Coordinates of C-alpha atoms in Angstrom, one line a residue:
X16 CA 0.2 5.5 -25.5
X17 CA 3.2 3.4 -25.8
X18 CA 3.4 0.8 -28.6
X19 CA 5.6 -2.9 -28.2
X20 CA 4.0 -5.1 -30.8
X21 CA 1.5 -4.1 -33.6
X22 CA -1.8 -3.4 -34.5
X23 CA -4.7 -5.2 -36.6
X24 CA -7.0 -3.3 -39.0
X25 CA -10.0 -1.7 -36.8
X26 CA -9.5 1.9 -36.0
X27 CA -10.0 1.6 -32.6
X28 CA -6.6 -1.1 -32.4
X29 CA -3.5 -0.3 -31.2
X30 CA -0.1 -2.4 -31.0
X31 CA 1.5 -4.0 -28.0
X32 CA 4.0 -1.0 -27.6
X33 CA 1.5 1.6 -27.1
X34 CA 3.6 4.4 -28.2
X35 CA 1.5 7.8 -29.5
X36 CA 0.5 7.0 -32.6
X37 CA 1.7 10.1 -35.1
X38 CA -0.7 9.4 -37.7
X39 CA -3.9 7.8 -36.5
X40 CA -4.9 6.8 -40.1
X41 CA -2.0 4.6 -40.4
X42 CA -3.2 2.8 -37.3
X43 CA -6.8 2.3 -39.5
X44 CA -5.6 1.8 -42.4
X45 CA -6.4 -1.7 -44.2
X46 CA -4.0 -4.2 -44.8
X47 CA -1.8 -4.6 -47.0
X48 CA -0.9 -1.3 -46.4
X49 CA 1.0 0.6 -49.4
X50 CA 4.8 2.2 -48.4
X51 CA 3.7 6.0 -47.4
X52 CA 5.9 8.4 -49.4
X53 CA 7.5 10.9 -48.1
X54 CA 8.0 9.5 -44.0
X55 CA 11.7 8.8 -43.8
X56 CA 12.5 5.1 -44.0
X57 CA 9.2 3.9 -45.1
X58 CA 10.6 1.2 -47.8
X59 CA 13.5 0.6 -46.3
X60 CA 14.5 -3.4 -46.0
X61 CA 15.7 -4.3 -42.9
X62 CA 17.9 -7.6 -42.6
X63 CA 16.7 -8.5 -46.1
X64 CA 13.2 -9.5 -45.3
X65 CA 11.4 -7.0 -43.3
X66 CA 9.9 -4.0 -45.7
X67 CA 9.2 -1.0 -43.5
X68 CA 5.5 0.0 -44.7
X69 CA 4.1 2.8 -41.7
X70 CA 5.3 4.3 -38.7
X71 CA 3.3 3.4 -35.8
X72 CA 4.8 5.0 -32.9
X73 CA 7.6 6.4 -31.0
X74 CA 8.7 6.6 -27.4
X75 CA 11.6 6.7 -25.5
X76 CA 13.4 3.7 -26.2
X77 CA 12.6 3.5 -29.9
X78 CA 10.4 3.7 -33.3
X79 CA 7.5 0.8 -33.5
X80 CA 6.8 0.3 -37.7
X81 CA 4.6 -1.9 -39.3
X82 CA 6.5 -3.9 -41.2
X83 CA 6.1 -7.2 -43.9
X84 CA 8.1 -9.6 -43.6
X85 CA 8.6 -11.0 -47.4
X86 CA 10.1 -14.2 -47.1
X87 CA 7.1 -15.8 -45.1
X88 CA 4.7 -12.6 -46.5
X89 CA 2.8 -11.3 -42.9
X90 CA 3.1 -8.4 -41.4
X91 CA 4.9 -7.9 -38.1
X92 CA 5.8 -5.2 -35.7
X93 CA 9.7 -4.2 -35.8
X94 CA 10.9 -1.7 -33.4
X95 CA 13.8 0.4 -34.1
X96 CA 15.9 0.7 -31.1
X97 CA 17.1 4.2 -29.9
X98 CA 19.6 4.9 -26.8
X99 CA 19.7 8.0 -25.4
X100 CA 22.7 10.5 -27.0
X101 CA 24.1 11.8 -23.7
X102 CA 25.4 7.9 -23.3
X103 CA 29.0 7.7 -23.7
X104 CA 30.1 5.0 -26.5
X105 CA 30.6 2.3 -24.2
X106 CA 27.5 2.4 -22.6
X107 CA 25.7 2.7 -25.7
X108 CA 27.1 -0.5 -27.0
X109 CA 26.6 -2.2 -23.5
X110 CA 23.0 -1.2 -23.8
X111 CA 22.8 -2.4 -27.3
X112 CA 24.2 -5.8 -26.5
X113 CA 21.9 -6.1 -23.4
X114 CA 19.3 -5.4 -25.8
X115 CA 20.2 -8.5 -28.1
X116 CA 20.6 -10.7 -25.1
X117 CA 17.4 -10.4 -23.7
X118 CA 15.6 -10.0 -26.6
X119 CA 16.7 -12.9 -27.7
X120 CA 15.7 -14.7 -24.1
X121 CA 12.3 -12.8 -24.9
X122 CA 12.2 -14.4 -27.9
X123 CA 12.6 -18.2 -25.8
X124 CA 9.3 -17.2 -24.0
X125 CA 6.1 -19.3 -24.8
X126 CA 3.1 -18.5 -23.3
X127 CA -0.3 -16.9 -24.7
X128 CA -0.1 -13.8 -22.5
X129 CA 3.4 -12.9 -23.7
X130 CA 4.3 -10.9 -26.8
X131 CA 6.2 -13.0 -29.1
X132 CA 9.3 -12.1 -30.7
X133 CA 10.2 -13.6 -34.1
X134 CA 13.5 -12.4 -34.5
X135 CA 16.5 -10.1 -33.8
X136 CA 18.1 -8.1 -36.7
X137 CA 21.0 -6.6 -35.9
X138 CA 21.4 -3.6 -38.5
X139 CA 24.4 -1.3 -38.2
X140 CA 25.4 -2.8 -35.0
X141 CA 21.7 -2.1 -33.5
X142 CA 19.1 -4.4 -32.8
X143 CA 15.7 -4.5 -34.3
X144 CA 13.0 -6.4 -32.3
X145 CA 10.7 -8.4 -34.3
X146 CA 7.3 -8.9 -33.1
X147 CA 3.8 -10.9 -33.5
X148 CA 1.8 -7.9 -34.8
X149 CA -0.9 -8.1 -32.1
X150 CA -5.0 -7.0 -32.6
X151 CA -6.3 -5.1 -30.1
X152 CA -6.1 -2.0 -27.5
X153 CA -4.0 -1.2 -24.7
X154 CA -5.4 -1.4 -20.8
X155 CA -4.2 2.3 -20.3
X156 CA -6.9 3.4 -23.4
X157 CA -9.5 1.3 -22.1
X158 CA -9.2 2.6 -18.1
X159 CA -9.2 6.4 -20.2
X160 CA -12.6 5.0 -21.1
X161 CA -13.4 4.7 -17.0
X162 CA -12.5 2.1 -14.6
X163 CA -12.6 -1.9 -14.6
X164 CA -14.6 -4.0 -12.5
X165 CA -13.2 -5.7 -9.9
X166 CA -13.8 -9.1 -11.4
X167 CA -12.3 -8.2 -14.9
X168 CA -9.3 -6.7 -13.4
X169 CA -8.8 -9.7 -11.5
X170 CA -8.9 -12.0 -14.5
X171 CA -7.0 -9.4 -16.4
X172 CA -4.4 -9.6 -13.4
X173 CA -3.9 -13.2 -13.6
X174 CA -2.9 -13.3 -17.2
X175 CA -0.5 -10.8 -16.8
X176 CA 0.7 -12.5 -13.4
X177 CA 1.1 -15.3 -15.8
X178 CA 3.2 -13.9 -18.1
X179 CA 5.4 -12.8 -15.5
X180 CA 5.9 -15.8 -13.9
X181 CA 6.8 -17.6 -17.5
X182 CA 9.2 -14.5 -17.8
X183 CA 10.6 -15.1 -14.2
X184 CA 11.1 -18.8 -14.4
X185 CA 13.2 -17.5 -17.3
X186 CA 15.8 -15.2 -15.9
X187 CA 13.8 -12.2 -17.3
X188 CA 12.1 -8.9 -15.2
X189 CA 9.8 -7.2 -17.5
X190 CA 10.5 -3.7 -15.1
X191 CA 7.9 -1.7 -17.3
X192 CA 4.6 -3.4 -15.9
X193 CA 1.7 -0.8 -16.5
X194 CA -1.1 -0.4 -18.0
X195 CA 0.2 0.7 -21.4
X196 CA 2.0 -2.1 -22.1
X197 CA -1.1 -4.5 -21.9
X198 CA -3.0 -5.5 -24.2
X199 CA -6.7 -6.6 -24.7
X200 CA -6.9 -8.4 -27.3
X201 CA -9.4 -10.7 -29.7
X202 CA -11.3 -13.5 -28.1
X203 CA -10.3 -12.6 -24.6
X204 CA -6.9 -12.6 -24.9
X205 CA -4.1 -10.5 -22.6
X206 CA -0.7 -10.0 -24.0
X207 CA 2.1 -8.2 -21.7
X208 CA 4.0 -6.1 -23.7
X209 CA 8.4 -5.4 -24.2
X210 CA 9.8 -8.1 -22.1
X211 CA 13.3 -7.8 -21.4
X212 CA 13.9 -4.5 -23.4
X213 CA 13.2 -2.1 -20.7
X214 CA 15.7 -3.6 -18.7
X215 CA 18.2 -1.4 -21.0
X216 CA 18.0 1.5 -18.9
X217 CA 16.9 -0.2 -15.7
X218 CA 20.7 -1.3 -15.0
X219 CA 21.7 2.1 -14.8
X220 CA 21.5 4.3 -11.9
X221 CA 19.6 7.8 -11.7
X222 CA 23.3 8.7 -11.1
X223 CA 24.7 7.7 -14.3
X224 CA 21.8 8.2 -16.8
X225 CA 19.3 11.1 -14.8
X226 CA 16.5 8.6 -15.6
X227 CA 15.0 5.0 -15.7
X228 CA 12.6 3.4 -18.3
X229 CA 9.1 3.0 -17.4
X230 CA 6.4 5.2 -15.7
X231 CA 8.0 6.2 -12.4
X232 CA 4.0 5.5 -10.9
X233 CA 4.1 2.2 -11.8
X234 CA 8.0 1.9 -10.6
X235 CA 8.3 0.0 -7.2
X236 CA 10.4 1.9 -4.2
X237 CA 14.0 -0.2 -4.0
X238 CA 14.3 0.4 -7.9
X239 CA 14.0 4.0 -7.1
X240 CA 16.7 3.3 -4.3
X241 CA 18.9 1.8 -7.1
X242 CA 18.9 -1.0 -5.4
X243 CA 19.1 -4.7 -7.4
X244 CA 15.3 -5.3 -8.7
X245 CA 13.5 -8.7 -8.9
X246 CA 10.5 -10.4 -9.5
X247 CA 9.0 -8.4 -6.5
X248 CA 9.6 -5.5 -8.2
X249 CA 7.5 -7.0 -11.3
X250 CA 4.8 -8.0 -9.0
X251 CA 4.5 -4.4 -7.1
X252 CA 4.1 -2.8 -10.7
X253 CA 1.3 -5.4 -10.9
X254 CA -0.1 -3.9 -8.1
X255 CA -0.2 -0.6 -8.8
X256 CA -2.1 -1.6 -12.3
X257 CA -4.7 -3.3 -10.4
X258 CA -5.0 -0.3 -8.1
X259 CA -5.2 2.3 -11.0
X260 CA -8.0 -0.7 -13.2
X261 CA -10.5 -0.4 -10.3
X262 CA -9.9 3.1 -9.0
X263 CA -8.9 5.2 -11.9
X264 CA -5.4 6.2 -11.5
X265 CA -2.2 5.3 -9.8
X266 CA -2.2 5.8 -6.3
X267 CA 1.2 7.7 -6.5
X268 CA 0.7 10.3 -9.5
X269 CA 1.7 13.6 -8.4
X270 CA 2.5 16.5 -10.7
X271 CA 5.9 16.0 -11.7
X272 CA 8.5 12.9 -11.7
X273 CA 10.6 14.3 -8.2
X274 CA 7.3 14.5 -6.3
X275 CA 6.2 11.1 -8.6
X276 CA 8.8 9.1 -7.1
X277 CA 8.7 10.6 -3.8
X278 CA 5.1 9.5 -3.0
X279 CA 6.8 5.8 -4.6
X280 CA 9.0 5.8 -1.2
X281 CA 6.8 7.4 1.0
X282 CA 2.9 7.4 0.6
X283 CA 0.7 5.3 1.4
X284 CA -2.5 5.1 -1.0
X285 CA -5.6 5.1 0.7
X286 CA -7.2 0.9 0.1
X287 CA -9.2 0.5 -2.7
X288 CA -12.5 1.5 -2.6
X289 CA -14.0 -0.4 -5.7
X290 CA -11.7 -3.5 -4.9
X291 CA -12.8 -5.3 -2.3
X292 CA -12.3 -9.3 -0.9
X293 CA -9.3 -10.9 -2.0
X294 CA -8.9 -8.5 -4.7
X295 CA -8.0 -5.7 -2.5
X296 CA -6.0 -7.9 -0.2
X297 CA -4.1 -8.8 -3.7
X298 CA -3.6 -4.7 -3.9
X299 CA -2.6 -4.3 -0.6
X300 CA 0.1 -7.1 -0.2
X301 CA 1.7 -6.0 -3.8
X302 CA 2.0 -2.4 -2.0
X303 CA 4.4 -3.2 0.5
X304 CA 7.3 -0.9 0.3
X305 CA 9.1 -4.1 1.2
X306 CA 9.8 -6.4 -1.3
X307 CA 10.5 -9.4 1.0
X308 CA 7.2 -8.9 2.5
X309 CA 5.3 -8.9 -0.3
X310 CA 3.2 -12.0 -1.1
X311 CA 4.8 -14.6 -3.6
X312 CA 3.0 -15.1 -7.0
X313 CA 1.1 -18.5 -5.7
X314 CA -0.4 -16.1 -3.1
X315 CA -1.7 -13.9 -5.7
X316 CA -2.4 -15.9 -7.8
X317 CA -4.6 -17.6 -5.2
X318 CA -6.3 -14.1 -4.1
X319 CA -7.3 -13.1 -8.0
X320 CA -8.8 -16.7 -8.9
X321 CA -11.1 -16.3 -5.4
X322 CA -12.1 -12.9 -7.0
X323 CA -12.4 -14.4 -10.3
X324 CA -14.5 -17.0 -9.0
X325 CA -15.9 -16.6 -5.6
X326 CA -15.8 -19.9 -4.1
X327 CA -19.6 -21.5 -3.7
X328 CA -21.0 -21.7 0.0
X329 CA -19.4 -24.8 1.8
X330 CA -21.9 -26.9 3.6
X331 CA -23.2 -26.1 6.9
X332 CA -21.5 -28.8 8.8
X333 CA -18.3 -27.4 7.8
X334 CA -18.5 -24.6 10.0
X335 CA -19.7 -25.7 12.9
X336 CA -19.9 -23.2 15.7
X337 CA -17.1 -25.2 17.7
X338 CA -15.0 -25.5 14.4
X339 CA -12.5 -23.6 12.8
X340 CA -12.5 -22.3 9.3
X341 CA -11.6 -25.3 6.9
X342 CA -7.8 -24.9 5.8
X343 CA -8.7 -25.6 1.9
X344 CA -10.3 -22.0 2.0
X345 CA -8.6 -19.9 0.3
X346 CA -8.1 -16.9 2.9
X347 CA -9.4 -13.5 1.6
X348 CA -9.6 -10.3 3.3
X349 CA -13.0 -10.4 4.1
X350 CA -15.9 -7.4 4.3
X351 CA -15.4 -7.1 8.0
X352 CA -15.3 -3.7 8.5
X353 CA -16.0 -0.7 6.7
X354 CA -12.6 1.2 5.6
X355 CA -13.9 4.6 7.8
X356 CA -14.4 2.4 10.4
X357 CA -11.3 1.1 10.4
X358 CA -10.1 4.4 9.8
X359 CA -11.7 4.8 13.4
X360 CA -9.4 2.6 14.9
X361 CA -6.3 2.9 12.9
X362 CA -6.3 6.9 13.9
X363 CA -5.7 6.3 17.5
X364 CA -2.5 7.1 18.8
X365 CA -1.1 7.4 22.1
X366 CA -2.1 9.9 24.1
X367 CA 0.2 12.1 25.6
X368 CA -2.5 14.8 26.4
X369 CA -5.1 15.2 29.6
X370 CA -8.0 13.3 29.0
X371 CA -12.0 14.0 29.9
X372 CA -12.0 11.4 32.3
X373 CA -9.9 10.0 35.3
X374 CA -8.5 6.5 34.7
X375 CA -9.8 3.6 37.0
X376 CA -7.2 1.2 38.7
X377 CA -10.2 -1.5 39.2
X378 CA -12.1 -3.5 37.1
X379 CA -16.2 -2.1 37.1
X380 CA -18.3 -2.5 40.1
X381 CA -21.4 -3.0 38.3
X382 CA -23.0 -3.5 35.4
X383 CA -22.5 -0.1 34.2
X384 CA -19.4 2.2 35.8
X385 CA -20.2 5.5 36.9
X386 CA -19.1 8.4 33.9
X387 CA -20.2 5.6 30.9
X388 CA -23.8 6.2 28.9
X389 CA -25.8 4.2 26.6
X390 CA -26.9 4.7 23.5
X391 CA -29.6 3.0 21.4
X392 CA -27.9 3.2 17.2
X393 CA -31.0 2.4 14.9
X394 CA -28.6 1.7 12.2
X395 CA -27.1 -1.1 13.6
X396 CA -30.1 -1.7 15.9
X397 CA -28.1 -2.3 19.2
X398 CA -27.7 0.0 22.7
X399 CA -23.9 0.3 22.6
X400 CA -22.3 1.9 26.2
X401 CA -19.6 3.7 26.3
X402 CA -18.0 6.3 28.3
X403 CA -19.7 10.0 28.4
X404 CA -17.1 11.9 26.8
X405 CA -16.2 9.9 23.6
X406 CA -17.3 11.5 20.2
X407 CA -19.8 9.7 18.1
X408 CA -18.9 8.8 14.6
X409 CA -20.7 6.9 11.3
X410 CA -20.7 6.3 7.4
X411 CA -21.0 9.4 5.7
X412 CA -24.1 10.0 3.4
X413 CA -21.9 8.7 0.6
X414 CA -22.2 5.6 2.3
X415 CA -23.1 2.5 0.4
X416 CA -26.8 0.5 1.9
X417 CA -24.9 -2.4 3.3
X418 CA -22.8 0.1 5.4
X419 CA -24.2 -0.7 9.1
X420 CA -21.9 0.6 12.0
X421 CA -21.3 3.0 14.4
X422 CA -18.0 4.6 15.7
X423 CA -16.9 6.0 19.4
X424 CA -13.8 7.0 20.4
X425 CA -12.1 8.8 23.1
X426 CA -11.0 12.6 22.5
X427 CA -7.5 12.0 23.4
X428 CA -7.9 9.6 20.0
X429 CA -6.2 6.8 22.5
X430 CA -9.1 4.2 22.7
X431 CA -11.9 3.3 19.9
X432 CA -15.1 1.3 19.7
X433 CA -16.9 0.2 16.6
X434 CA -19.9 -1.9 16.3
X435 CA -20.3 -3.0 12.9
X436 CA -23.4 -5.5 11.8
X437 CA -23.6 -7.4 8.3
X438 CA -27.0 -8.2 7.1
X439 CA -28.6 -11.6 6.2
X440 CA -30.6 -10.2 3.6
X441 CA -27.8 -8.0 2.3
X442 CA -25.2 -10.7 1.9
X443 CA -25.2 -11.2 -1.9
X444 CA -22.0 -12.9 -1.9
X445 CA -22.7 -15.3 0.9
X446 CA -19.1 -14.0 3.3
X447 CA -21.1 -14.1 6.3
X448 CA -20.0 -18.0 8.2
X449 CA -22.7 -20.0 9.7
X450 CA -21.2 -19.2 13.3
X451 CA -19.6 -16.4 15.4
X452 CA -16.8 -18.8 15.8
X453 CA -16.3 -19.9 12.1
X454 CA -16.4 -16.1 11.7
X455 CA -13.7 -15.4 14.2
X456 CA -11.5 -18.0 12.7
X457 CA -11.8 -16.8 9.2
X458 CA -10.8 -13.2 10.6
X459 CA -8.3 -14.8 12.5
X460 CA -6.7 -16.9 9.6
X461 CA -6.6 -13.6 7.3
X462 CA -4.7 -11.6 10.3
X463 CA -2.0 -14.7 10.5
X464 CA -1.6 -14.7 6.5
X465 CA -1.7 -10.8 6.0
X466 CA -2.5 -8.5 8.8
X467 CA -4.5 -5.6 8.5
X468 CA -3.3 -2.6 6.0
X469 CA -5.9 -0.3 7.6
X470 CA -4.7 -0.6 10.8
X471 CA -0.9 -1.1 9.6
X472 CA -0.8 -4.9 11.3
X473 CA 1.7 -6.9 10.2
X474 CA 1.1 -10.8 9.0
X475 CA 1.1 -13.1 12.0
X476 CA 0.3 -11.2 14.8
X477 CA 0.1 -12.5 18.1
X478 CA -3.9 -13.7 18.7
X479 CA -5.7 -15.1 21.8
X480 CA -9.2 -16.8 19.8
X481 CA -12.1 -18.2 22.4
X482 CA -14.5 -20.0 20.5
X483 CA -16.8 -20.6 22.8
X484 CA -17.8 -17.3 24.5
X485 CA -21.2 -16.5 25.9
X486 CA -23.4 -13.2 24.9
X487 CA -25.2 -12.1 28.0
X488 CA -27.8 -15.2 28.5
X489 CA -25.2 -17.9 27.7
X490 CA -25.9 -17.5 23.5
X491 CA -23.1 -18.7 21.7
X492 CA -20.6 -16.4 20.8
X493 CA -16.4 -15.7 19.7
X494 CA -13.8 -13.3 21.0
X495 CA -10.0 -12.9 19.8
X496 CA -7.8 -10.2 21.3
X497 CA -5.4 -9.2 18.6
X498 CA -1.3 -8.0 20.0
X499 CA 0.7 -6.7 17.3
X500 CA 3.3 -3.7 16.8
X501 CA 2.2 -1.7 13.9
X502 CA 4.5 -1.9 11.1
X503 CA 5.0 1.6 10.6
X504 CA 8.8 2.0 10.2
X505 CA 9.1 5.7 11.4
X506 CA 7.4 5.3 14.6
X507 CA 6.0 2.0 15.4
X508 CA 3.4 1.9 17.9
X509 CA 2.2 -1.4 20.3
X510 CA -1.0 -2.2 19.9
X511 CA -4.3 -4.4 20.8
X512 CA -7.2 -5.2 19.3
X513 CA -9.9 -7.0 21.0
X514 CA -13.0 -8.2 18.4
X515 CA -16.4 -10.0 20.3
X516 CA -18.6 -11.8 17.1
X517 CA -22.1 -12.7 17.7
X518 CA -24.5 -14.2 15.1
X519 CA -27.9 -13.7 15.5
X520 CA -31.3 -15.8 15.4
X521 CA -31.8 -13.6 12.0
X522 CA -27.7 -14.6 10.4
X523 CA -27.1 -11.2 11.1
X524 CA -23.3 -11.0 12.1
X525 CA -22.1 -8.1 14.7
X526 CA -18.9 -7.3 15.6
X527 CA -18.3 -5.2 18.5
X528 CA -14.3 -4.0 18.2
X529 CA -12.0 -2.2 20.5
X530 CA -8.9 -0.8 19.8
X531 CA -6.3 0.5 22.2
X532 CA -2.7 1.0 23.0
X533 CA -0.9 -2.0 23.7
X534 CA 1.9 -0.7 26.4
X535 CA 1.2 2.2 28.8
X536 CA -1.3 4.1 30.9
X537 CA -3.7 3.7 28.3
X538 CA -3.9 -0.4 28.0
X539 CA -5.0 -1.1 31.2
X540 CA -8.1 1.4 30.6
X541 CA -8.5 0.1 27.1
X542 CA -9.0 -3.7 28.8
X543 CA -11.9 -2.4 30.9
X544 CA -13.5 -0.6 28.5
X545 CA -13.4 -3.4 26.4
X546 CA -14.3 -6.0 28.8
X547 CA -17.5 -3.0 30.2
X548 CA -18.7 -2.1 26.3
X549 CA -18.9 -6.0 25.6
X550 CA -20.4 -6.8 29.0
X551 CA -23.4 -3.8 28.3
X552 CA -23.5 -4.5 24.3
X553 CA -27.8 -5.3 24.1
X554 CA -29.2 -6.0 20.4
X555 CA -32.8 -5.0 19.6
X556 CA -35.1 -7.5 20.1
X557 CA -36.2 -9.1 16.7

């Protein structure tokens, strides 16, 4: 652990540095807490007022003590700073005096969730952060406990979001947001840890130094560029925090730094499986390996308080089948489909290879075209018809019991179909809208505001909505085809996506989707196989 503040009396406390402790009964032991003999500079009185009474910690960037401070008798934290050797003289004052500016800006900060800092004491040209002495334990030694849930590390993530924006609004990036450096504290409280001081090393290249401050997980991609950081880059660390609460680790730990900082720049995580709503969409956005296209701090903020507090059911008239979704919702990513079956879609590419099956210049003759079959899926309780050759696919026996839908796609991986149903009776948290078009407008409104990170969509893609389409005997019903390009900067692919929604007499919600390549052979084909699976798509008979 890393320690930037202090530590109360329980055993189980640490300080707002979370540095390794070196003597864990110093951490426990009562206050007032007798100079130990024999560590070297335990007594020592720093600026004339701060007694130096236990070592608490050491890291990278300095020494954390417990300390009393005699003219106003409490005890604080004081950090001792320490600059890296191999720094030439020049930089080592630079850093130094970097240190006493924005420590001292730090110090200006006034908000609950932020550390506060009493006082810089320059000693010997070096200066000594003085800090609240703060009661509590770190987020990184609870989450080495097991993970959060996703309504605690939402609240958790909107203190700390908080904190940065009070920072922020201050000239200040913290650069060092992770899970050490935050604290749970008494009575609920948050604290975000070392504002401002681990911006020492964060000016200086990998070129000039080897190295940066911080956890290079937690590090977002342009300040591994070396490119000028800002409050983005705060808000991406805040990301990957609220990845590693719910899942258990940071989705870009590898096995050493190079490889570390690598996946930074290049991977991209797998979405939360323990996150899910707004919450996730929160993740997702933060994630974006471009800052510019991440989503500002009243967006997030907006996202964690819906997780917080999921909003109560609005009133039946509001979502009227021939009405959109109200504009005072806030717009979540909602449980529309299961992540393996948008992994169904999303692993489509296009096809370059022979397929099973000859492509058909004209639309259907018939109800069902020659070459197609049908199948009746229990699960989902539907006949879904698609054509002969496409391989069958559905949630894993690791599947949770709200999990209902059913995957086809074409073995050249070109064109998919997935029919997904949410349950009535399973709804617990009341997402399901009172119509297939409030439904389809919801879904639309999230793919304006953020896309789709399963399917790498970008926000605002181009969207054809019909609110008033028919199922079969004139039922009312929703369709939205979906144009986009994905945003995958390597190789960027056209694509389409065309949804049909259809409530039944029982609320259940079904959602019948097809995805296919947007330019090409293969879009005309994907058209009539959507246009044929949505004509044939029967539902069981209550």
């Amino acid at each position: 652990m890393s320690h930037h503040g202090g530590v109360g009396h329980e055993p189980d406390e640490t300080t707002s540095f979370v540095l390794q402790p070196p003597n864990p009964q110093a951490a426990a032991a009562p206050s007032p807490i007798p100079p130990q003999q024999g560590e070297p500079g335990v007594g020592r009185l720093i600026a004339g007022r701060y007694r130096l009474l236990a070592k608490l910690g050491h890291g990278g960037m300095g020494t954390v003590w417990r300390a009393k401070d005699e003219v106003v008798d409490r005890e604080v934290a004081v950090k001792e700073p320490r600059i890296p050797d191999h720094l030439p003289e020049r930089e080592r004052a630079n850093a130094f005096e970097r240190m006493r500016r924005e420590a001292r800006a730090a110090a200006r900060l006034d908000h609950p969730a932020v550390v506060n800092v009493h006082d810089v004491a320059v000693v010997d040209g070096q200066p000594w952060i003085v800090m609240e002495l703060v009661h509590g334990r770190s987020l990184g030694s609870a989450l080495q406990e097991g993970t959060l849930g996703a309504r605690e590390a939402a609240r958790i993530g909107l203190e700390v979001l908080a904190a940065l924006e009070a920072a922020h609004a201050a000239g200040i990036l913290h650069r060092d947001v992770k899970p050490d450096n935050i604290l749970l504290g008494r009575h609920d409280r948050i604290v975000l840890t070392d504002f401002g001081i681990a911006r020492i090393e964060g000016e200086t290249s990998l070129t000039d130094t080897g190295g940066f401050v911080g956890s290079p997980e937690y590090i977002a991609p342009e300040r591994v560029l070396g490119q000028r950081p800002g409050p983005a880059s705060d808000l991406w660390s805040l990301g990957v925090v609220l990845y590693a609460a719910t899942e258990g680790v940071s989705p870009f730990r590898r096995s050493n730094t190079p490889a570390t900082l690598q996946s930074v720049l290049n991977a991209v995580p797998a979405p939360p499986a323990a996150a899910r709503g707004p919450l996730a969409e929160a993740v997702n956005g933060l994630l974006d390996k471009d800052p510019a296209r991440r989503p500002g701090a009243a967006r997030v903020r907006a996202l964690l308080e819906a997780a917080v507090n999921p909003p109560a059911p609005l009133p039946q008239a509001v979502l009227a089948a021939d009405a959109p979704a109200p504009t005072t919702e806030v717009p979540v990513r909602r449980r529309r489909l299961r992540r393996t079956a948008w992994t169904a879609l999303a692993a489509v590419a296009l096809a370059t290879a022979a397929t099973a099956y000859v492509l058909i210049a004209d639309p259907f003759a018939g109800p069902l075209p020659d070459g197609w079959s049908e199948h009746h899926e229990k699960d989902v309780t539907a006949t879904l018809a698609v054509p002969g050759a496409y391989v069958r696919s559905e949630p894993d026996k690791d599947r949770r019991d709200d999990e209902h839908w059913v995957a086809y796609t074409d073995p050249s991986g070109a064109i998919s179909v997935v029919l997904e149903v949410a349950r009535k009776a399973e709804d617990t948290g009341k997402n399901i809208k009172a119509s297939a078009a409030a439904e389809m407008y919801a879904d639309d409104g999230d793919f304006k505001e953020s896309g789709s990170y399963e399917l790498d969509m970008p926000k605002k893609p181009r969207t054809k909505t019909d609110g008033n389409a028919r199922y079969q005997d004139g039922r009312p019903a929703a369709e939205n085809t979906v144009v986009y390009t994905t945003d995958d900067s390597q190789d960027p692919h056209p694509r389409e996506l065309r949804i049909f929604y259809y409530r039944s007499a029982a609320g259940d919600m079904y959602k019948l989707l097809i995805g296919y390549p947007g330019k090409g052979d293969f879009t005309a084909r994907g058209r009539e196989v959507a246009r044929t699976a949505i004509a044939n798509l029967d539902l069981d008979k209550p």
